[in-house]
Short mmCIF file of C-alpha atoms and ligand atoms in Angstrom, two decimals:
data_model
loop_
_atom_site.label_atom_id
_atom_site.label_comp_id
_atom_site.label_asym_id
_atom_site.label_seq_id
_atom_site.Cartn_x
_atom_site.Cartn_y
_atom_site.Cartn_z
CA MET A 238 58.24 -91.28 -49.81
CA GLU A 239 55.04 -90.29 -47.97
CA ALA A 240 53.17 -87.27 -49.31
CA LEU A 241 53.22 -84.31 -47.00
CA PRO A 242 49.75 -83.12 -45.80
CA THR A 243 48.49 -80.48 -48.19
CA ARG A 244 48.49 -76.90 -46.83
CA LYS A 245 44.98 -75.90 -45.91
CA LEU A 246 44.24 -72.01 -46.36
CA CYS A 247 42.16 -69.85 -44.24
CA SER A 248 38.50 -70.24 -45.21
CA THR A 249 37.38 -66.75 -44.38
CA ILE A 250 35.25 -65.07 -47.08
CA ASN A 251 37.76 -62.06 -47.20
CA ASP A 252 40.09 -63.97 -49.64
CA CYS A 253 42.81 -64.48 -47.06
CA LYS A 254 45.86 -66.34 -48.36
CA GLN A 255 47.16 -67.29 -45.02
CA THR A 256 47.66 -70.86 -43.99
CA ALA A 257 44.87 -72.14 -41.55
CA ALA A 258 46.18 -72.31 -38.19
CA THR A 259 42.98 -73.61 -36.23
CA ASN A 260 39.75 -75.23 -37.02
CA CYS A 261 36.43 -74.10 -35.48
CA GLU A 262 34.58 -77.08 -33.99
CA GLY A 263 31.26 -75.27 -34.41
CA CYS A 264 31.07 -74.60 -38.12
CA SER A 265 34.17 -76.87 -39.26
CA GLN A 266 35.89 -73.96 -41.01
CA SER A 267 39.66 -73.33 -40.87
CA PHE A 268 41.07 -70.08 -40.07
CA CYS A 269 44.42 -68.23 -39.74
CA THR A 270 44.98 -66.79 -36.40
CA LYS A 271 43.87 -63.21 -37.17
CA HIS A 272 40.55 -64.42 -38.88
CA PHE A 273 39.96 -66.96 -36.03
CA LEU A 274 39.97 -64.20 -33.55
CA GLU A 275 37.61 -62.27 -35.90
CA HIS A 276 35.44 -65.20 -36.18
CA ARG A 277 34.99 -65.65 -32.42
CA HIS A 278 34.45 -61.76 -32.17
CA LEU A 279 31.58 -62.23 -34.69
CA LEU A 280 30.07 -64.99 -32.64
CA SER A 281 30.37 -62.96 -29.37
CA GLU A 282 28.52 -60.17 -30.81
CA GLU A 283 25.73 -62.48 -32.00
CA MET A 284 25.69 -63.74 -28.50
CA ASN A 285 25.36 -60.25 -27.17
CA VAL A 286 22.34 -59.57 -29.40
CA ILE A 287 20.74 -62.86 -28.10
CA ILE A 288 21.37 -61.69 -24.47
CA SER A 289 19.98 -58.18 -25.04
CA GLU A 290 16.84 -59.57 -26.61
CA HIS A 291 16.40 -61.81 -23.77
CA SER A 292 16.62 -59.00 -21.21
CA HIS A 293 14.29 -56.79 -23.18
CA LEU A 294 11.73 -59.62 -23.37
CA GLN A 295 12.22 -60.13 -19.68
CA HIS A 296 11.62 -56.46 -19.05
CA THR A 297 8.50 -56.35 -21.22
CA PHE A 298 7.05 -59.36 -19.49
CA LYS A 299 7.72 -57.91 -15.99
CA GLN A 300 6.09 -54.60 -17.10
CA SER A 301 3.00 -56.56 -18.34
CA ILE A 302 2.67 -58.24 -15.02
CA GLU A 303 2.88 -55.00 -13.11
CA CYS A 304 -0.05 -53.19 -14.72
CA ASP A 305 -3.34 -54.94 -15.48
CA LEU A 306 -2.98 -54.00 -19.14
CA HIS A 307 -4.91 -56.97 -20.52
CA PRO A 308 -7.45 -55.94 -23.02
CA PHE A 309 -10.20 -57.88 -21.37
CA VAL A 310 -9.79 -55.91 -18.16
CA LYS A 311 -11.08 -52.74 -20.03
CA GLN A 312 -13.92 -54.91 -21.59
CA ILE A 313 -14.83 -56.37 -18.01
CA ASP A 314 -14.84 -52.69 -16.86
CA GLU A 315 -17.06 -51.54 -19.62
CA TRP A 316 -19.45 -54.41 -19.23
CA GLU A 317 -19.73 -53.60 -15.39
CA LYS A 318 -20.28 -49.78 -16.05
CA GLU A 319 -23.02 -50.55 -18.68
CA SER A 320 -24.56 -53.15 -16.63
CA ILE A 321 -24.75 -50.80 -13.47
CA VAL A 322 -26.28 -48.11 -15.59
CA LYS A 323 -28.94 -50.45 -17.00
CA ILE A 324 -29.89 -51.69 -13.41
CA GLN A 325 -29.99 -47.94 -12.11
CA GLN A 326 -32.24 -46.97 -14.89
CA LYS A 327 -34.48 -49.89 -14.44
CA ALA A 328 -34.53 -49.32 -10.70
CA GLU A 329 -35.52 -45.62 -11.26
CA LYS A 330 -38.20 -46.61 -13.57
CA LEU A 331 -39.62 -49.13 -11.16
CA ARG A 332 -39.54 -46.59 -8.24
CA GLN A 333 -41.39 -44.08 -10.29
CA GLU A 334 -44.17 -46.58 -11.37
CA LEU A 335 -44.47 -47.58 -7.77
CA PHE A 336 -44.94 -44.07 -6.40
CA GLN A 337 -47.45 -43.36 -9.24
CA LEU A 338 -49.49 -46.53 -8.30
CA ILE A 339 -49.26 -45.66 -4.49
CA SER A 340 -50.49 -42.26 -5.17
CA ILE A 341 -53.42 -43.51 -7.54
CA ARG A 342 -54.17 -45.95 -4.44
CA ASN A 343 -54.11 -43.17 -1.97
CA ASN A 344 -56.32 -40.84 -3.83
CA GLU A 345 -58.77 -43.71 -4.18
CA ILE A 346 -58.81 -44.35 -0.53
CA LEU A 347 -59.01 -40.74 0.44
CA SER A 348 -62.13 -40.08 -1.79
CA ILE A 349 -63.71 -43.07 -0.21
CA LEU A 350 -62.93 -41.90 3.36
CA GLN A 351 -64.39 -38.49 2.50
CA GLN A 352 -67.46 -39.69 1.03
CA LEU A 353 -68.07 -42.06 3.92
CA SER A 354 -67.38 -39.39 6.53
CA GLU A 355 -70.02 -37.09 4.74
CA ASP A 356 -72.57 -40.00 4.82
CA LEU A 357 -71.93 -40.97 8.28
CA ASN A 358 -72.11 -37.47 9.60
CA GLU A 359 -75.14 -36.65 7.64
CA ASN A 360 -77.15 -39.90 8.55
CA ARG A 361 -76.18 -39.46 12.22
CA LYS A 362 -77.40 -35.94 12.28
CA ASN A 363 -80.57 -36.90 10.78
CA ASP A 364 -80.97 -40.05 12.90
CA ASN A 365 -81.45 -41.67 9.49
CA PHE A 366 -80.15 -45.22 9.57
CA ILE A 367 -81.28 -48.76 10.18
CA GLU A 368 -79.39 -52.26 10.63
CA MET A 369 -78.92 -52.58 6.97
CA ASP A 370 -77.13 -49.27 6.61
CA LEU A 371 -74.81 -50.11 9.58
CA GLN A 372 -74.01 -53.39 7.82
CA GLN A 373 -72.91 -51.56 4.74
CA TRP A 374 -70.78 -49.12 6.45
CA LYS A 375 -68.95 -52.06 8.33
CA ILE A 376 -68.36 -53.78 4.96
CA THR A 377 -66.99 -50.48 3.51
CA LEU A 378 -64.58 -50.01 6.53
CA GLU A 379 -63.35 -53.48 6.36
CA ASN A 380 -62.63 -53.16 2.59
CA LEU A 381 -60.69 -49.87 3.41
CA LYS A 382 -58.63 -51.53 6.12
CA THR A 383 -57.53 -54.33 3.68
CA LYS A 384 -56.55 -51.67 1.18
CA LEU A 385 -54.45 -49.85 3.75
CA ASP A 386 -52.49 -53.05 4.72
CA SER A 387 -49.10 -52.57 2.77
CA SER A 388 -48.65 -56.36 2.77
CA SER A 389 -51.71 -56.79 0.95
CA THR A 390 -51.56 -58.20 -2.58
CA THR A 391 -52.14 -54.92 -4.23
CA PHE A 392 -48.49 -55.11 -5.42
CA SER A 393 -46.20 -58.04 -6.33
CA PHE A 394 -42.98 -58.65 -8.15
CA ASP A 395 -42.89 -60.35 -11.45
CA ILE A 396 -39.54 -61.86 -12.06
CA HIS A 397 -38.49 -62.53 -15.75
CA ASP A 398 -35.94 -65.30 -15.73
CA ASP A 399 -36.04 -65.55 -19.42
CA LEU A 400 -35.22 -61.85 -20.01
CA PRO A 401 -32.24 -60.85 -18.33
CA LEU A 402 -31.66 -57.17 -17.94
CA VAL A 403 -27.90 -57.52 -17.83
CA GLN A 404 -26.10 -59.85 -20.18
CA ASN A 405 -24.39 -62.65 -18.53
CA ILE A 406 -20.80 -62.94 -19.72
CA SER A 407 -17.88 -65.40 -19.24
CA ILE A 408 -14.19 -65.65 -20.50
CA ILE A 409 -13.60 -68.41 -22.84
CA PHE A 410 -9.85 -69.12 -21.94
CA THR A 411 -7.71 -70.47 -24.76
CA ILE A 412 -4.53 -72.18 -23.70
CA GLU A 413 -2.05 -71.96 -26.52
CA ASN A 414 1.26 -72.30 -24.60
CA GLU A 415 1.41 -76.13 -24.20
CA LEU A 416 4.82 -77.79 -23.34
CA PHE A 417 5.88 -81.29 -22.69
CA GLU A 418 6.05 -81.99 -19.00
CA LYS A 419 6.09 -85.79 -18.10
CA VAL A 420 7.45 -88.99 -19.59
CA PHE A 421 6.69 -92.61 -18.46
CA ASP A 422 10.28 -93.48 -18.67
CA ASN A 423 13.69 -92.22 -19.98
CA ILE A 424 13.12 -93.79 -23.32
CA VAL A 425 11.86 -90.40 -24.35
CA GLN A 426 13.72 -87.26 -23.34
CA ILE A 427 12.07 -83.71 -22.99
CA LYS A 428 14.36 -80.92 -24.18
CA GLN A 429 14.40 -77.23 -25.00
CA TYR A 430 12.49 -76.21 -21.94
CA GLY A 431 9.58 -78.75 -22.82
CA GLN A 432 9.29 -77.82 -26.49
CA VAL A 433 10.75 -81.13 -27.97
CA ALA A 434 10.13 -84.80 -27.12
CA ILE A 435 12.56 -87.19 -28.59
CA HIS A 436 12.63 -90.90 -28.60
CA ASP A 437 16.04 -92.90 -27.97
CA THR A 438 17.36 -95.37 -30.56
CA SER A 439 15.26 -98.31 -29.42
CA TYR A 440 11.82 -99.37 -30.47
CA ASN A 441 9.69 -99.06 -27.40
CA TYR A 442 6.33 -97.61 -26.49
CA THR A 443 6.16 -94.74 -24.06
CA GLU A 444 3.91 -92.02 -22.95
CA VAL A 445 4.52 -88.24 -22.88
CA ARG A 446 2.19 -85.85 -21.29
CA GLY A 447 1.64 -81.95 -21.73
CA LYS A 448 1.62 -79.78 -18.81
CA ASN A 449 -1.86 -78.02 -19.32
CA GLU A 450 -5.12 -79.03 -18.09
CA TYR A 451 -8.19 -78.55 -20.37
CA THR A 452 -11.60 -78.28 -18.91
CA THR A 453 -13.49 -75.50 -20.82
CA GLY A 454 -13.08 -73.60 -23.86
CA HIS A 455 -11.29 -74.18 -27.16
CA HIS A 456 -7.54 -74.81 -27.33
CA LYS A 457 -5.06 -75.21 -30.14
CA ILE A 458 -1.53 -77.05 -30.25
CA ARG A 459 0.67 -76.82 -33.22
CA LEU A 460 3.16 -79.54 -33.73
CA TYR A 461 6.16 -80.10 -35.98
CA ILE A 462 6.95 -83.71 -36.75
CA GLU A 463 10.90 -83.51 -36.83
CA GLN A 464 11.27 -87.33 -37.18
CA SER A 465 8.69 -90.12 -37.91
CA ALA A 466 8.90 -93.40 -39.89
CA ASP A 467 5.15 -93.89 -40.11
CA LYS A 468 5.20 -96.77 -37.80
CA TRP A 469 3.64 -95.52 -34.63
CA THR A 470 3.39 -91.88 -33.28
CA PHE A 471 0.32 -91.12 -31.34
CA LEU A 472 -1.17 -87.80 -30.71
CA GLY A 473 -4.40 -86.89 -28.81
CA ILE A 474 -5.75 -86.60 -25.19
CA THR A 475 -6.16 -88.46 -22.04
CA SER A 476 -7.82 -87.65 -18.76
CA LYS A 477 -5.66 -86.23 -16.13
CA SER A 478 -6.85 -88.73 -13.60
CA ILE A 479 -5.17 -91.57 -15.65
CA LEU A 480 -1.58 -92.28 -14.52
CA LEU A 481 1.33 -92.37 -17.16
CA GLN A 482 1.69 -95.70 -18.82
CA LYS A 483 3.94 -97.51 -21.34
CA GLN A 484 1.11 -98.57 -23.65
CA SER A 485 -0.98 -95.50 -22.70
CA THR A 486 -3.15 -95.72 -25.70
CA ASN A 487 -4.78 -99.01 -24.17
CA SER A 488 -6.50 -96.87 -21.71
CA LYS A 489 -10.34 -96.10 -22.25
CA SER A 490 -9.48 -92.27 -21.61
CA SER A 491 -7.10 -92.23 -24.86
CA TYR A 492 -8.56 -90.43 -27.78
CA GLY A 493 -6.49 -89.38 -30.82
CA TRP A 494 -4.84 -90.49 -33.95
CA ALA A 495 -1.67 -92.59 -34.88
CA ASN A 496 0.36 -92.14 -37.94
CA ASN A 497 -0.24 -95.71 -39.20
CA ASN A 498 -3.80 -94.78 -40.03
CA TYR A 499 -5.42 -95.81 -36.93
CA PHE A 500 -7.51 -93.75 -34.44
CA LEU A 501 -8.38 -94.33 -30.75
CA LEU A 502 -11.91 -93.99 -29.64
CA ASN A 503 -13.57 -95.10 -26.38
CA GLY A 504 -10.37 -97.18 -25.65
CA GLU A 505 -10.44 -99.06 -28.93
CA CYS A 506 -7.76 -98.82 -31.70
CA GLN A 507 -9.68 -98.53 -35.09
CA LEU A 508 -8.53 -98.58 -38.63
CA ASN A 509 -9.45 -95.20 -40.56
CA ARG A 510 -11.37 -96.75 -43.34
CA SER A 511 -12.28 -93.32 -44.84
CA SER A 512 -9.89 -91.43 -47.12
CA PRO A 513 -7.34 -89.71 -46.91
CA ARG A 514 -5.16 -91.66 -44.73
CA ILE A 515 -4.09 -90.37 -41.22
CA GLU A 516 -0.56 -89.22 -41.79
CA MET A 517 2.31 -87.60 -39.69
CA LYS A 518 5.22 -87.65 -41.61
CA THR A 519 8.69 -86.03 -41.10
CA ASN A 520 8.45 -82.24 -41.52
CA ASP A 521 4.52 -82.39 -41.28
CA ILE A 522 2.88 -79.68 -39.24
CA ILE A 523 -0.15 -80.92 -37.25
CA THR A 524 -2.55 -78.86 -35.38
CA LEU A 525 -4.54 -80.41 -32.49
CA ILE A 526 -7.71 -78.76 -31.37
CA PHE A 527 -9.49 -79.50 -28.10
CA ASP A 528 -13.04 -78.30 -27.95
CA CYS A 529 -13.92 -79.01 -24.20
CA ASP A 530 -17.36 -77.38 -24.44
CA ASN A 531 -18.57 -79.60 -27.31
CA HIS A 532 -16.59 -82.64 -26.17
CA LYS A 533 -14.67 -82.90 -29.38
CA ILE A 534 -11.12 -83.07 -30.70
CA PHE A 535 -9.70 -82.28 -34.10
CA MET A 536 -6.67 -83.03 -35.96
CA ILE A 537 -5.49 -81.02 -38.86
CA ASN A 538 -2.47 -82.06 -41.13
CA GLU A 539 -1.43 -78.81 -42.92
CA ARG A 540 0.42 -80.63 -45.76
CA THR A 541 -2.59 -82.83 -46.74
CA ASN A 542 -5.04 -80.14 -45.56
CA THR A 543 -7.15 -82.78 -44.03
CA LYS A 544 -9.11 -82.45 -40.71
CA TYR A 545 -10.15 -85.45 -38.50
CA GLU A 546 -12.73 -85.19 -35.83
CA LEU A 547 -13.58 -87.43 -32.73
CA ILE A 548 -16.31 -87.24 -30.24
CA VAL A 549 -15.05 -87.68 -26.73
CA ASN A 550 -17.28 -89.67 -24.20
CA ILE A 551 -16.89 -87.73 -20.98
CA ASN A 552 -17.53 -90.96 -18.91
CA HIS A 553 -14.50 -92.59 -20.53
CA CYS A 554 -12.36 -89.46 -20.56
CA PRO A 555 -13.46 -87.06 -17.70
CA PHE A 556 -12.15 -83.55 -17.53
CA PRO A 557 -9.47 -82.25 -17.10
CA TRP A 558 -8.02 -83.45 -20.47
CA GLN A 559 -4.34 -83.48 -21.11
CA PHE A 560 -2.33 -83.44 -24.15
CA HIS A 561 -1.11 -87.02 -24.72
CA VAL A 562 1.56 -88.38 -27.04
CA ASN A 563 2.71 -91.98 -27.37
CA LEU A 564 5.96 -92.41 -29.12
CA TYR A 565 7.33 -96.06 -30.33
CA GLU A 566 9.91 -95.31 -33.30
CA ALA A 567 13.60 -95.03 -32.78
CA ASN A 568 14.55 -91.27 -32.81
CA SER A 569 11.05 -90.10 -33.34
CA CYS A 570 10.77 -86.47 -32.45
CA ILE A 571 8.06 -83.92 -32.02
CA ARG A 572 8.29 -80.21 -31.41
CA ILE A 573 5.57 -77.99 -30.11
CA LEU A 574 5.41 -74.92 -32.11
CA SER A 575 3.92 -71.60 -30.86
CA ALA A 576 0.24 -71.53 -32.05
ZN1 ZN B 298 32.77 -71.33 -36.52
ZN1 ZN B 299 42.77 -65.66 -42.57
#
């Protein structure tokens, strides 16, 4: 005789002795009707929490767009005010200096004119002059004319390029919101709004590209290696001008590191001869740093606590740079974490 299937009990934590009537596909637990409805109700409540968190986040985000509340706006305003005050103070000081110098010059001319007029009057009255005196007075008058000419070289501007009155500032923009955006072919799928890149079950090279463009400043991307078999996973950069390719690391613009202990420099794949090995194992967290200003990229493995550095030749890899991944292994998977 065939054995009857054993009676399965409801698996709710409330010690229910009822026979299980249905199975939840999501968590593989069996429930009686009453507790199945309760189970669904709990899941709905969790869903409601997620929806309300989402709308709260959306609201906060919209508010932040509406008003210019970025802390930098305040700093720029302060810099503007301080700079204007410095310029106004300097201009006032220069004006006062100029008025003083003009008044000194005017007094000088006035005094010469007075002396000269006394001289001339006196000597004419007494008819006391000869050619030599006339010549002297002519020279004195000529000199005075030159002094009165405002375009003369009495005053000039001295410009100090080396000592700026106002500090020149610029914003170093750090992009930390990288996402996967493009793939060469459908061997790799981009999932979860660009946060995950996952290779199919074949062994084939293909390129994945990030959405951002890096031209100036210092940028960080944190990655979680969800799946890797230590054969070939490449992380690094390439120039935006290079089209996506299957074997993208063959391009001269490719700079970065592969988990089989190779690095890519000036278009050449080179074995890492220094220790420790370049590793990107399953569950490793990798940070990539793009230092555009100094033409350098860095890779940090948080587990091994090692940092690798590459100097980028801008002729080979012109700006803007892009985050560049090349996957090969079956099921290999990388997730972008928030930095
Ligand atoms: Zn369930
Ligand atoms: Zn039950």
